CSV table of C-alpha atoms in Angstrom, one decimal:
chain,number,residue,atom,x,y,z
G,231,MET,CA,-141.1,88.5,46.1
G,232,ALA,CA,-140.6,87.6,42.5
G,233,PHE,CA,-143.7,87.1,40.2
G,234,LEU,CA,-144.2,85.4,36.9
G,235,ARG,CA,-146.2,87.6,34.4
G,236,ASP,CA,-147.7,87.0,31.0
G,237,GLU,CA,-147.2,89.1,27.9
G,238,THR,CA,-149.7,91.7,29.1
G,239,GLY,CA,-148.0,92.0,32.5
G,240,GLN,CA,-150.7,90.1,34.3
G,241,VAL,CA,-149.4,88.2,37.4
G,242,ILE,CA,-149.7,84.5,36.8
G,243,ALA,CA,-148.0,83.1,39.9
G,244,SER,CA,-145.3,83.8,42.4
G,245,VAL,CA,-142.1,81.8,42.6
G,246,LYS,CA,-143.2,80.5,46.0
G,247,ASP,CA,-146.2,79.0,44.3
G,248,LEU,CA,-143.9,77.1,41.9
G,249,VAL,CA,-141.8,75.5,44.6
G,250,PRO,CA,-144.2,72.5,45.2
G,251,ILE,CA,-144.4,71.9,41.4
G,252,LEU,CA,-140.6,72.0,41.1
G,253,ALA,CA,-140.3,69.6,44.0
G,254,LEU,CA,-142.8,67.3,42.4
G,255,LEU,CA,-140.8,67.4,39.1
G,256,LEU,CA,-137.5,66.6,40.9
G,257,ARG,CA,-139.2,63.7,42.8
G,258,TYR,CA,-140.5,62.4,39.5
G,259,ARG,CA,-137.1,62.6,37.9
G,260,ASP,CA,-135.5,60.8,40.9
G,261,ARG,CA,-138.1,58.0,40.7
G,262,LYS,CA,-137.5,57.8,36.9
G,263,ILE,CA,-133.7,57.4,37.5
G,264,LYS,CA,-134.3,54.8,40.2
G,265,MET,CA,-136.7,52.9,37.9
G,266,LYS,CA,-134.2,52.9,35.1
G,267,ASP,CA,-131.5,51.6,37.4
G,268,LEU,CA,-133.8,48.8,38.6
G,269,VAL,CA,-134.6,47.8,35.1
G,270,MET,CA,-130.9,47.8,34.1
G,271,ARG,CA,-130.0,45.7,37.2
G,272,THR,CA,-132.8,43.2,36.5
G,273,LEU,CA,-131.7,43.0,32.8
G,274,LYS,CA,-128.1,42.4,33.8
G,275,ARG,CA,-129.1,39.7,36.3
G,276,TRP,CA,-131.2,38.0,33.7
G,277,ILE,CA,-128.4,38.1,31.1
G,278,SER,CA,-126.0,36.6,33.7
G,279,THR,CA,-128.5,33.8,34.3
G,280,VAL,CA,-128.7,32.8,30.7
G,281,LYS,CA,-125.0,33.3,30.0
G,282,PRO,CA,-123.7,30.0,28.7
G,283,ILE,CA,-121.2,28.0,30.7
G,284,SER,CA,-118.1,26.8,28.9
G,285,THR,CA,-118.5,23.2,27.6
G,286,SER,CA,-116.1,20.7,29.1
G,287,SER,CA,-114.9,17.5,27.4
G,288,GLU,CA,-116.5,15.6,30.3
G,289,PHE,CA,-119.9,17.1,29.5
G,290,LEU,CA,-119.5,16.4,25.7
G,291,ALA,CA,-118.8,12.7,26.5
G,292,TRP,CA,-121.8,12.5,28.8
G,293,ARG,CA,-124.1,14.0,26.2
G,294,GLN,CA,-122.7,11.6,23.6
G,295,GLN,CA,-123.7,8.7,25.8
G,296,PHE,CA,-127.0,10.2,27.0
G,297,LEU,CA,-128.5,11.1,23.5
G,298,PRO,CA,-128.7,7.7,21.9
G,299,GLY,CA,-130.7,6.1,24.8
G,300,ARG,CA,-133.1,9.1,24.9
G,301,LEU,CA,-133.6,9.0,21.1
G,302,GLN,CA,-134.6,5.3,21.3
G,303,LEU,CA,-137.0,6.1,24.1
G,304,LEU,CA,-138.5,9.1,22.1
G,305,ALA,CA,-138.9,6.9,19.0
G,306,TRP,CA,-140.8,4.2,20.9
G,307,VAL,CA,-143.0,6.7,22.7
G,308,VAL,CA,-143.9,8.5,19.4
G,309,LEU,CA,-144.7,5.2,17.7
G,310,ILE,CA,-147.0,4.1,20.5
G,311,ILE,CA,-148.8,7.4,20.7
G,312,LEU,CA,-149.4,7.4,16.9
G,313,ILE,CA,-150.8,3.9,17.0
G,314,LEU,CA,-153.1,4.7,20.0
G,315,VAL,CA,-154.3,8.0,18.5
G,316,THR,CA,-155.0,6.3,15.2
G,317,MET,CA,-157.0,3.6,16.9
G,318,LEU,CA,-158.9,6.2,18.8
G,319,HIS,CA,-159.8,8.2,15.7
G,320,LEU,CA,-160.9,5.1,13.7
G,321,THR,CA,-163.0,3.7,16.5
G,322,VAL,CA,-164.4,6.8,18.3
G,323,THR,CA,-163.7,10.2,16.7
G,324,ILE,CA,-164.5,9.5,13.0
G,325,PRO,CA,-167.7,7.5,13.7
G,326,SER,CA,-168.9,10.2,16.1
G,327,LEU,CA,-168.3,12.9,13.5
G,328,ASN,CA,-170.1,10.8,10.8
G,329,ALA,CA,-173.0,10.2,13.1
G,330,SER,CA,-173.5,14.0,13.7
G,331,GLY,CA,-174.9,14.4,10.2
G,332,ASP,CA,-173.0,17.6,9.6
G,333,PRO,CA,-171.3,17.3,6.1
G,334,LYS,CA,-168.7,19.9,7.1
G,335,VAL,CA,-167.2,17.7,9.8
G,336,ALA,CA,-168.2,14.2,8.5
G,337,PHE,CA,-165.5,12.1,6.9
G,338,SER,CA,-166.3,11.4,3.2
G,339,ALA,CA,-164.6,8.5,1.4
G,340,ASP,CA,-162.0,10.8,-0.1
G,341,ARG,CA,-161.2,12.4,3.2
G,342,LEU,CA,-161.0,9.1,4.9
G,343,ARG,CA,-158.6,7.8,2.3
G,344,ALA,CA,-156.4,10.9,2.6
G,345,TYR,CA,-156.4,10.5,6.4
G,346,LEU,CA,-155.4,6.8,6.2
G,347,ALA,CA,-152.7,7.6,3.6
G,348,ASN,CA,-151.2,10.3,5.9
G,349,THR,CA,-151.5,8.2,9.0
G,350,ILE,CA,-150.0,5.0,7.5
G,351,SER,CA,-147.1,7.0,5.9
G,352,GLN,CA,-146.4,8.6,9.2
G,353,ILE,CA,-146.5,5.4,11.2
G,354,LEU,CA,-144.2,3.7,8.7
G,355,SER,CA,-141.8,6.6,8.8
G,356,VAL,CA,-141.7,6.5,12.6
G,357,PHE,CA,-141.2,2.8,12.5
G,358,VAL,CA,-138.2,3.3,10.2
G,359,GLY,CA,-137.0,5.9,12.8
G,360,VAL,CA,-137.2,3.3,15.5
G,361,LEU,CA,-135.1,0.9,13.5
G,362,ILE,CA,-132.5,3.6,12.8
G,363,THR,CA,-132.3,4.5,16.6
G,364,ARG,CA,-131.4,0.8,17.2
G,365,SER,CA,-128.7,0.6,14.6
G,366,ARG,CA,-125.0,1.3,14.9
G,367,TRP,CA,-125.4,4.7,13.3
G,368,ILE,CA,-126.9,6.2,16.5
G,369,ARG,CA,-123.6,5.6,18.3
G,370,GLN,CA,-121.5,7.0,15.5
G,371,SER,CA,-123.5,10.2,15.0
G,372,PRO,CA,-126.5,10.7,17.3
G,373,GLU,CA,-126.9,14.3,16.2
G,374,ARG,CA,-127.6,13.3,12.6
G,375,VAL,CA,-130.0,10.5,13.8
G,376,PHE,CA,-131.8,13.2,15.9
G,377,LEU,CA,-132.4,15.4,12.8
G,378,LEU,CA,-133.3,12.4,10.6
G,379,PHE,CA,-135.8,11.1,13.1
G,380,ASN,CA,-137.4,14.6,13.3
G,381,ALA,CA,-137.7,14.6,9.5
G,382,LEU,CA,-139.3,11.1,9.6
G,383,VAL,CA,-141.9,12.3,12.1
G,384,LEU,CA,-142.7,15.8,10.8
G,385,LEU,CA,-142.3,15.6,7.0
G,386,PRO,CA,-144.2,12.5,5.7
G,387,MET,CA,-147.6,14.1,5.9
G,388,GLN,CA,-146.3,17.2,4.1
G,389,VAL,CA,-144.9,15.1,1.3
G,390,VAL,CA,-148.2,13.2,0.8
G,391,ALA,CA,-150.1,16.5,0.8
G,392,ALA,CA,-147.7,18.0,-1.6
G,393,PHE,CA,-148.6,15.4,-4.2
G,394,ARG,CA,-152.2,16.8,-4.0
G,395,GLY,CA,-151.0,20.4,-4.3
G,396,GLU,CA,-151.9,21.0,-0.6
G,397,VAL,CA,-150.1,21.6,2.7
G,398,SER,CA,-150.8,19.9,6.0
G,399,PHE,CA,-151.3,22.2,8.9
G,400,ASP,CA,-150.0,19.9,11.7
G,401,SER,CA,-150.2,22.3,14.6
G,402,GLU,CA,-151.6,19.7,17.0
G,403,ILE,CA,-148.8,17.3,16.1
G,404,TRP,CA,-146.2,20.0,16.4
G,405,LEU,CA,-147.4,21.1,19.9
G,406,ILE,CA,-147.4,17.5,21.2
G,407,TYR,CA,-144.2,16.3,19.6
G,408,PHE,CA,-142.0,19.3,20.4
G,409,ALA,CA,-143.1,19.2,24.0
G,410,ILE,CA,-142.5,15.4,24.3
G,411,GLN,CA,-139.1,15.8,22.5
G,412,ALA,CA,-138.0,18.5,25.0
G,413,ILE,CA,-139.0,16.4,28.0
G,414,LEU,CA,-137.4,13.1,26.8
G,415,VAL,CA,-134.3,14.6,25.0
G,416,PRO,CA,-133.4,17.7,27.0
G,417,VAL,CA,-130.0,18.3,25.3
G,418,TYR,CA,-128.8,20.0,22.1
G,419,TRP,CA,-131.3,22.9,22.1
G,420,GLN,CA,-129.7,24.0,18.8
G,421,LEU,CA,-130.9,20.7,17.2
G,422,HIS,CA,-134.4,21.3,18.7
G,423,LEU,CA,-134.5,24.7,17.2
G,424,LEU,CA,-133.3,23.5,13.8
G,425,SER,CA,-135.9,20.8,13.6
G,426,GLN,CA,-138.6,23.3,14.5
G,427,VAL,CA,-137.4,25.9,11.9
G,428,VAL,CA,-137.4,23.2,9.2
G,429,ALA,CA,-140.9,22.0,9.9
G,430,ILE,CA,-142.5,25.4,10.4
G,431,GLY,CA,-140.4,26.9,7.6
G,432,TYR,CA,-141.6,24.4,5.1
G,433,PHE,CA,-145.2,25.1,6.0
G,434,VAL,CA,-144.7,28.9,5.7
G,435,THR,CA,-143.0,28.5,2.4
G,436,ALA,CA,-145.8,26.3,0.9
G,437,PHE,CA,-148.4,28.6,2.4
G,438,SER,CA,-146.8,31.6,0.7
G,439,PHE,CA,-147.1,29.8,-2.7
G,440,GLY,CA,-150.9,29.5,-2.2
G,441,TRP,CA,-151.1,25.9,-0.9
G,442,ARG,CA,-153.7,25.5,1.8
G,443,ASP,CA,-154.9,22.7,4.2
G,444,PRO,CA,-158.5,21.7,3.1
G,445,ASN,CA,-159.3,20.7,6.6
G,446,VAL,CA,-158.9,24.3,7.9
G,447,VAL,CA,-162.1,26.2,7.3
G,448,VAL,CA,-161.4,29.4,9.3
G,449,PRO,CA,-158.2,31.2,8.1
G,450,ALA,CA,-157.7,32.7,11.6
G,451,VAL,CA,-156.8,29.2,12.8
G,452,TYR,CA,-153.5,29.5,11.0
G,453,LEU,CA,-152.5,32.5,13.0
G,454,LEU,CA,-153.9,31.3,16.3
G,455,PHE,CA,-152.2,27.9,16.3
G,456,GLY,CA,-149.1,29.3,14.7
G,457,VAL,CA,-148.7,31.6,17.7
G,458,TYR,CA,-149.3,28.7,20.0
G,459,THR,CA,-146.7,26.6,18.2
G,460,ILE,CA,-144.0,29.3,18.4
G,461,PHE,CA,-144.7,29.9,22.1
G,462,ILE,CA,-144.4,26.1,22.9
G,463,CYS,CA,-141.2,25.9,20.8
G,464,ALA,CA,-139.7,28.9,22.7
G,465,VAL,CA,-140.6,27.4,26.1
G,466,ALA,CA,-139.3,24.0,25.1
G,467,ASN,CA,-136.0,25.3,23.8
G,468,THR,CA,-135.5,27.4,26.9
G,469,GLY,CA,-136.1,24.4,29.1
G,470,VAL,CA,-133.6,22.3,27.2
G,471,PHE,CA,-131.0,25.2,27.4
G,472,LEU,CA,-131.5,25.5,31.2
G,473,TYR,CA,-131.3,21.7,31.7
G,474,GLU,CA,-128.0,21.6,29.7
G,475,ARG,CA,-126.7,24.5,31.7
G,476,SER,CA,-127.5,22.8,35.0
G,477,CYS,CA,-125.9,19.5,33.8
G,478,LYS,CA,-122.7,21.4,32.9
G,479,ARG,CA,-122.6,23.0,36.3
G,480,GLU,CA,-123.2,19.7,38.0
G,481,LEU,CA,-120.4,18.0,36.1
G,482,GLU,CA,-118.1,20.9,36.8
G,483,LEU,CA,-118.8,20.7,40.6
G,484,ARG,CA,-118.2,17.0,40.5
G,485,GLN,CA,-114.9,17.6,38.9
G,486,GLN,CA,-114.0,20.1,41.5
G,487,LEU,CA,-115.0,17.7,44.2
G,488,ARG,CA,-112.8,15.0,42.8
G,489,VAL,CA,-109.9,17.4,42.6
G,490,PHE,CA,-110.5,18.5,46.2
G,491,ILE,CA,-110.6,14.9,47.5
G,492,HIS,CA,-107.3,14.2,45.6
G,493,ALA,CA,-105.7,17.3,47.1
G,494,VAL,CA,-106.9,16.4,50.6
G,495,SER,CA,-105.7,12.9,50.4
G,496,HIS,CA,-102.3,14.1,49.2
G,497,ASP,CA,-101.9,17.0,51.7
G,498,LEU,CA,-103.0,15.0,54.7
G,499,ARG,CA,-102.0,11.4,53.9
G,500,ASN,CA,-98.4,11.8,52.8
G,501,PRO,CA,-97.1,13.8,55.8
G,502,ILE,CA,-98.9,11.4,58.2
G,503,LEU,CA,-97.4,8.4,56.5
G,504,GLY,CA,-94.0,10.0,56.7
G,505,MET,CA,-94.4,10.6,60.4
G,506,THR,CA,-95.7,7.1,61.0
G,507,MET,CA,-92.8,5.5,59.1
G,508,THR,CA,-90.3,7.6,61.0
G,509,LEU,CA,-91.7,6.7,64.4
G,510,LYS,CA,-91.9,3.0,63.4
G,511,SER,CA,-88.2,3.1,62.7
G,512,PHE,CA,-87.6,3.8,66.4
G,513,VAL,CA,-89.8,1.0,67.7
G,514,LYS,CA,-87.8,-1.9,69.0
G,515,PRO,CA,-89.3,-5.4,69.3
G,516,SER,CA,-87.6,-5.9,72.6
G,517,GLY,CA,-89.6,-3.1,74.2
G,518,GLU,CA,-86.5,-1.1,75.0
G,519,SER,CA,-86.7,2.7,75.2
G,520,SER,CA,-85.6,4.6,72.1
G,521,ALA,CA,-83.8,8.0,71.9
G,522,ILE,CA,-85.3,10.3,69.2
G,523,PRO,CA,-83.0,13.1,68.1
G,524,GLN,CA,-84.1,16.6,69.0
G,525,GLU,CA,-83.9,17.8,65.3
G,526,LEU,CA,-86.2,14.9,64.3
G,527,LEU,CA,-88.7,15.8,67.0
G,528,VAL,CA,-88.8,19.4,65.8
G,529,GLN,CA,-89.5,18.2,62.2
G,530,LEU,CA,-92.3,15.9,63.5
G,531,VAL,CA,-93.9,18.7,65.5
G,532,ALA,CA,-93.7,21.1,62.6
G,533,SER,CA,-95.3,18.5,60.3
G,534,GLY,CA,-98.1,17.9,62.9
G,535,ASP,CA,-98.6,21.7,63.1
G,536,ARG,CA,-99.0,21.9,59.4
G,537,GLN,CA,-101.7,19.2,59.4
G,538,VAL,CA,-103.5,21.1,62.2
G,539,GLU,CA,-103.2,24.3,60.3
G,540,LEU,CA,-104.6,22.6,57.2
G,541,ILE,CA,-107.6,21.2,59.1
G,542,ASN,CA,-108.2,24.5,60.7
G,543,SER,CA,-108.2,26.1,57.2
G,544,LEU,CA,-110.9,23.7,56.1
G,545,LEU,CA,-113.0,24.4,59.2
G,546,GLU,CA,-112.5,28.1,58.8
G,547,ALA,CA,-113.5,28.1,55.2
G,548,HIS,CA,-116.7,26.2,56.0
G,549,ALA,CA,-117.5,28.5,59.0
G,550,THR,CA,-116.9,31.5,56.8
G,551,GLU,CA,-119.2,30.2,54.1
G,552,VAL,CA,-122.0,29.5,56.6
G,553,GLN,CA,-121.7,32.2,59.3
G,554,GLY,CA,-119.6,34.9,57.7
G,555,LEU,CA,-116.4,36.4,58.9
G,556,ALA,CA,-116.1,38.3,62.2
G,557,LEU,CA,-114.0,41.5,62.0
G,558,HIS,CA,-112.3,43.5,64.8
G,559,ARG,CA,-112.0,46.9,63.1
G,560,GLN,CA,-109.8,49.7,64.1
G,561,PRO,CA,-108.2,52.6,62.2
G,562,ILE,CA,-104.9,51.5,60.6
G,563,GLN,CA,-102.3,52.9,58.3
G,564,LEU,CA,-101.9,50.6,55.2
G,565,ALA,CA,-98.2,51.5,54.6
G,566,GLU,CA,-97.2,50.5,58.1
G,567,LEU,CA,-99.1,47.2,57.8
G,568,VAL,CA,-97.5,46.3,54.5
G,569,ASN,CA,-94.0,47.2,55.7
G,570,THR,CA,-94.4,44.8,58.7
G,571,THR,CA,-95.7,42.0,56.4
G,572,VAL,CA,-92.9,42.5,53.9
G,573,ASN,CA,-90.2,42.5,56.6
G,574,ASP,CA,-91.5,39.1,57.8
G,575,PHE,CA,-91.0,37.7,54.3
G,576,GLN,CA,-87.4,39.0,54.0
G,577,PRO,CA,-85.8,35.5,54.5
G,578,PHE,CA,-87.9,34.1,51.6
G,579,PHE,CA,-87.2,37.1,49.4
G,580,GLN,CA,-83.4,36.6,50.0
G,581,GLN,CA,-83.6,32.9,49.3
G,582,LEU,CA,-85.5,33.3,46.1
G,583,LYS,CA,-83.7,36.6,45.0
G,584,THR,CA,-87.0,38.5,45.0
G,585,SER,CA,-86.9,42.3,44.4
G,586,VAL,CA,-89.5,44.2,46.4
G,587,TYR,CA,-90.8,47.7,45.6
G,588,GLN,CA,-93.0,49.2,48.3
G,589,THR,CA,-94.4,52.5,47.0
G,590,ILE,CA,-97.4,52.9,49.4
G,591,SER,CA,-97.3,56.4,50.8
G,592,PRO,CA,-97.5,56.8,54.6
G,593,ASN,CA,-99.7,59.9,54.1
G,594,LEU,CA,-102.7,57.9,52.8
G,595,PRO,CA,-105.9,58.3,54.9
G,596,PRO,CA,-106.5,55.6,57.5
G,597,ILE,CA,-108.8,52.7,56.8
G,598,ASN,CA,-111.2,51.1,59.3
G,599,ALA,CA,-110.2,47.5,59.0
G,600,ASP,CA,-109.2,44.3,60.9
G,601,SER,CA,-105.4,44.5,60.8
G,602,LEU,CA,-104.9,40.7,61.4
G,603,GLN,CA,-107.3,39.7,58.6
G,604,LEU,CA,-105.9,42.4,56.2
G,605,ARG,CA,-102.4,41.1,56.9
G,606,ARG,CA,-103.6,37.6,55.9
G,607,VAL,CA,-104.6,39.0,52.6
G,608,TYR,CA,-101.1,40.4,51.9
G,609,GLU,CA,-99.5,37.2,53.2
G,610,ASN,CA,-101.6,35.0,50.9
G,611,LEU,CA,-100.9,37.2,47.9
G,612,ILE,CA,-97.2,37.2,48.6
G,613,SER,CA,-97.1,33.5,49.2
G,614,ASN,CA,-99.1,32.9,46.0
G,615,ALA,CA,-96.6,35.0,44.0
G,616,LEU,CA,-93.5,33.2,45.4
G,617,LYS,CA,-95.1,29.7,45.0
G,618,TYR,CA,-96.1,29.9,41.4
G,619,ASN,CA,-93.3,31.9,39.8
G,620,ARG,CA,-89.6,31.4,39.1
G,621,PRO,CA,-86.9,33.0,41.3
G,622,SER,CA,-85.7,36.6,40.7
G,623,LEU,CA,-89.3,37.8,40.9
G,624,GLN,CA,-90.2,41.5,41.1
G,625,LEU,CA,-93.0,42.4,43.5
G,626,THR,CA,-94.5,45.8,43.7
G,627,PHE,CA,-96.9,47.1,46.3
G,628,ALA,CA,-99.0,50.2,45.6
G,629,ALA,CA,-102.1,51.9,46.8
G,630,GLU,CA,-104.1,55.1,45.9
G,631,VAL,CA,-107.4,56.8,46.7
G,632,VAL,CA,-109.8,56.3,43.8
G,633,ASP,CA,-113.4,57.1,43.0
G,634,SER,CA,-116.0,54.8,41.4
G,635,GLU,CA,-115.2,56.0,37.8
G,636,LYS,CA,-111.6,54.9,38.1
G,637,LEU,CA,-112.6,51.5,39.5
G,638,GLY,CA,-114.0,50.6,36.0
G,639,LYS,CA,-110.5,50.8,34.6
G,640,TRP,CA,-109.5,47.7,36.6
G,641,GLY,CA,-112.2,45.5,35.2
G,642,ASN,CA,-114.8,45.9,37.9
G,643,ARG,CA,-117.3,48.1,36.2
G,644,GLN,CA,-120.2,46.4,38.1
G,645,SER,CA,-118.7,47.6,41.4
G,646,ALA,CA,-118.2,51.0,39.9
G,647,SER,CA,-121.9,51.2,38.9
G,648,ARG,CA,-122.9,50.0,42.3
G,649,LEU,CA,-120.7,52.5,44.2
G,650,GLN,CA,-121.2,55.5,42.0
G,651,HIS,CA,-123.8,57.1,44.4
G,652,SER,CA,-121.8,56.1,47.5
G,653,PRO,CA,-120.4,59.0,49.6
G,654,LEU,CA,-117.3,56.9,50.6
G,655,HIS,CA,-113.8,57.2,49.1
G,656,TRP,CA,-112.0,54.0,48.3
G,657,LEU,CA,-108.4,52.8,48.7
G,658,HIS,CA,-107.3,50.8,45.7
G,659,CYS,CA,-104.5,48.4,46.7
G,660,ILE,CA,-102.3,46.6,44.2
G,661,VAL,CA,-99.8,43.8,44.3
G,662,THR,CA,-98.0,43.3,41.0
G,663,ASP,CA,-95.5,40.7,39.9
G,664,ASN,CA,-93.6,40.0,36.6
G,665,GLY,CA,-94.1,36.3,36.7
G,666,VAL,CA,-95.6,33.7,34.4
G,667,GLY,CA,-99.1,35.2,34.6
G,668,MET,CA,-102.3,33.2,33.9
G,669,THR,CA,-105.1,32.8,31.3
G,670,LEU,CA,-108.4,34.6,31.5
G,671,GLN,CA,-110.2,31.4,32.4
G,672,GLN,CA,-107.8,30.8,35.3
G,673,SER,CA,-108.4,34.4,36.5
G,674,LYS,CA,-112.1,34.0,36.6
G,675,HIS,CA,-112.0,31.0,39.0
G,676,LEU,CA,-108.8,31.9,41.0
G,677,PHE,CA,-110.7,33.1,44.0
G,678,ASP,CA,-113.2,30.2,44.1
G,679,LEU,CA,-113.2,27.7,46.9
G,680,TYR,CA,-110.7,25.0,46.3
G,681,SER,CA,-109.2,26.6,43.2
G,682,ARG,CA,-105.6,25.3,43.0
G,683,GLY,CA,-103.6,28.1,41.5
G,684,ARG,CA,-102.1,28.8,38.1
G,685,ASP,CA,-100.3,25.5,37.5
G,686,GLN,CA,-102.4,22.6,38.8
G,687,ARG,CA,-99.8,20.1,37.7
G,688,ARG,CA,-97.3,21.5,40.2
G,689,SER,CA,-99.8,22.3,42.9
G,690,LEU,CA,-101.9,20.0,45.0
G,691,SER,CA,-102.8,22.5,47.7
G,692,LEU,CA,-106.4,23.0,48.7
G,693,GLY,CA,-106.7,26.4,47.3
G,694,LEU,CA,-108.1,28.1,50.4
G,695,GLY,CA,-105.7,31.1,50.5
G,696,LEU,CA,-107.1,33.3,47.7
G,697,TYR,CA,-110.7,32.2,48.6
G,698,MET,CA,-110.1,33.5,52.1
G,699,CYS,CA,-108.7,36.7,50.6
G,700,ARG,CA,-112.0,37.3,48.8
G,701,GLN,CA,-114.0,36.5,52.0
G,702,ILE,CA,-111.9,39.0,54.0
G,703,ILE,CA,-112.1,41.8,51.5
G,704,ALA,CA,-115.9,41.2,51.0
G,705,ALA,CA,-116.4,41.4,54.8
G,706,HIS,CA,-114.7,44.8,54.7
G,707,GLY,CA,-117.1,46.0,52.0
G,708,GLY,CA,-114.6,45.9,49.1
G,709,GLU,CA,-113.9,43.7,46.1
G,710,ILE,CA,-110.8,41.8,44.9
G,711,GLY,CA,-109.7,40.7,41.5
G,712,VAL,CA,-106.7,40.0,39.2
G,713,ILE,CA,-105.6,41.2,35.8
G,714,SER,CA,-103.2,38.9,34.0
G,715,SER,CA,-102.2,37.2,30.8
G,716,PRO,CA,-99.7,34.4,30.1
G,717,ASP,CA,-96.1,35.5,30.5
G,718,GLN,CA,-97.1,39.1,31.3
G,719,GLY,CA,-97.2,38.8,35.1
G,720,ALA,CA,-100.2,39.4,37.3
G,721,THR,CA,-101.8,42.4,39.1
G,722,PHE,CA,-103.9,41.6,42.1
G,723,TRP,CA,-106.1,44.4,43.3
G,724,PHE,CA,-108.6,45.0,46.0
G,725,THR,CA,-110.6,48.0,47.3
G,726,LEU,CA,-111.2,49.1,50.9
G,727,PRO,CA,-113.5,51.9,52.2
G,728,ILE,CA,-111.6,54.8,53.7
G,729,GLN,CA,-112.5,56.0,57.2
G,730,THR,CA,-114.1,59.5,56.9
């Protein structure tokens, strides 16, 4: 047995004694790594939560209409609160302080005059703000009126104090006003922040030049209420930001709903109207029998089948969203499945003069998948490429075995991070075309429910195909995405676990 000895040759411990210590150190290292991964995942989730949503013109128009009304409400609320607080101070607070007999808290004649000057100037300023919010300026530039009203509320007392060589520490007013403003005007968090920085920044600047508030006896009050004010401002701005974000998302969903209803009305109504008009043409007022040509019957049946297929797609999308997708897995060879799918599309390829390059090796390891559902993925990707591109398209099918590090190259670094400790190998499948491509914004939403493809002006389909592709691949434990840019074609990729 091996022993550890010191410089004098004395036996300290055997290697066997160190095994528990080494195991403990390894366990500590593993826990440290897991804790680090947990912190990083939590941080990424928080960052994705606060990530801003793109601002649409519809949201900007809504905010432009929303802000004037809320500014008018804010102005009236502030004016009423100021009047009520002033009456409370004059009738209750100041008499109570004077009755206490303590000269430190009692209001002398000079202090009372200073209080009345500050209060009257502030009430008059807020009243001017009320008049401004009811003028035509608020419709022309509500953002400027917002900043002007903040100046009228927060700066008059500072101006009056500046004439006396003092500064007014309005922490209570700041706390109340910034909270009320965030509740009543929960838009434009940037303007909220700017108004707060101006008010607090003026006080800090004046304070650094030696000006003080004579009503503050204990210097620690500056620090204490300053921290409170900064905390309230941070919470208020966060609330405004999250409210704006939720409004943007709500308007975006409403827009998608309108688009979906329009697509449904087009895809369901027009063929049914065509069938109805065709059948009406064979109706005879005399009640005699009519002979309908066989070719026309075939067209009517095909049209009806398409409507049934469309309705089934809607039901399937809803069921998949609620219950998940049921798979019937079995070992399959990807090359054989792709060859069969491509052969079924040969008439369309010949009609549109599409060149197909199938480079998937038959020697790839088998995958444990549902062949019917995986075939639907390829059918949707092929149909999507033929539908949104010009004739003479080039389609390339490829697949290779990859590890998690190589997955990051295809723009799915999150999945690479998630799968880096997985014992599975992955099959990376690619369908590439040299068509018109798409923008990054279109790529982000291409697999969303009811997304309608690359050229929405040419397409009124319900956009269920690529959504179902994502559901199918996700049910298999993989991921799907697209890499594209305008006029540079598109590369659709998805990953599948390999049966080991």
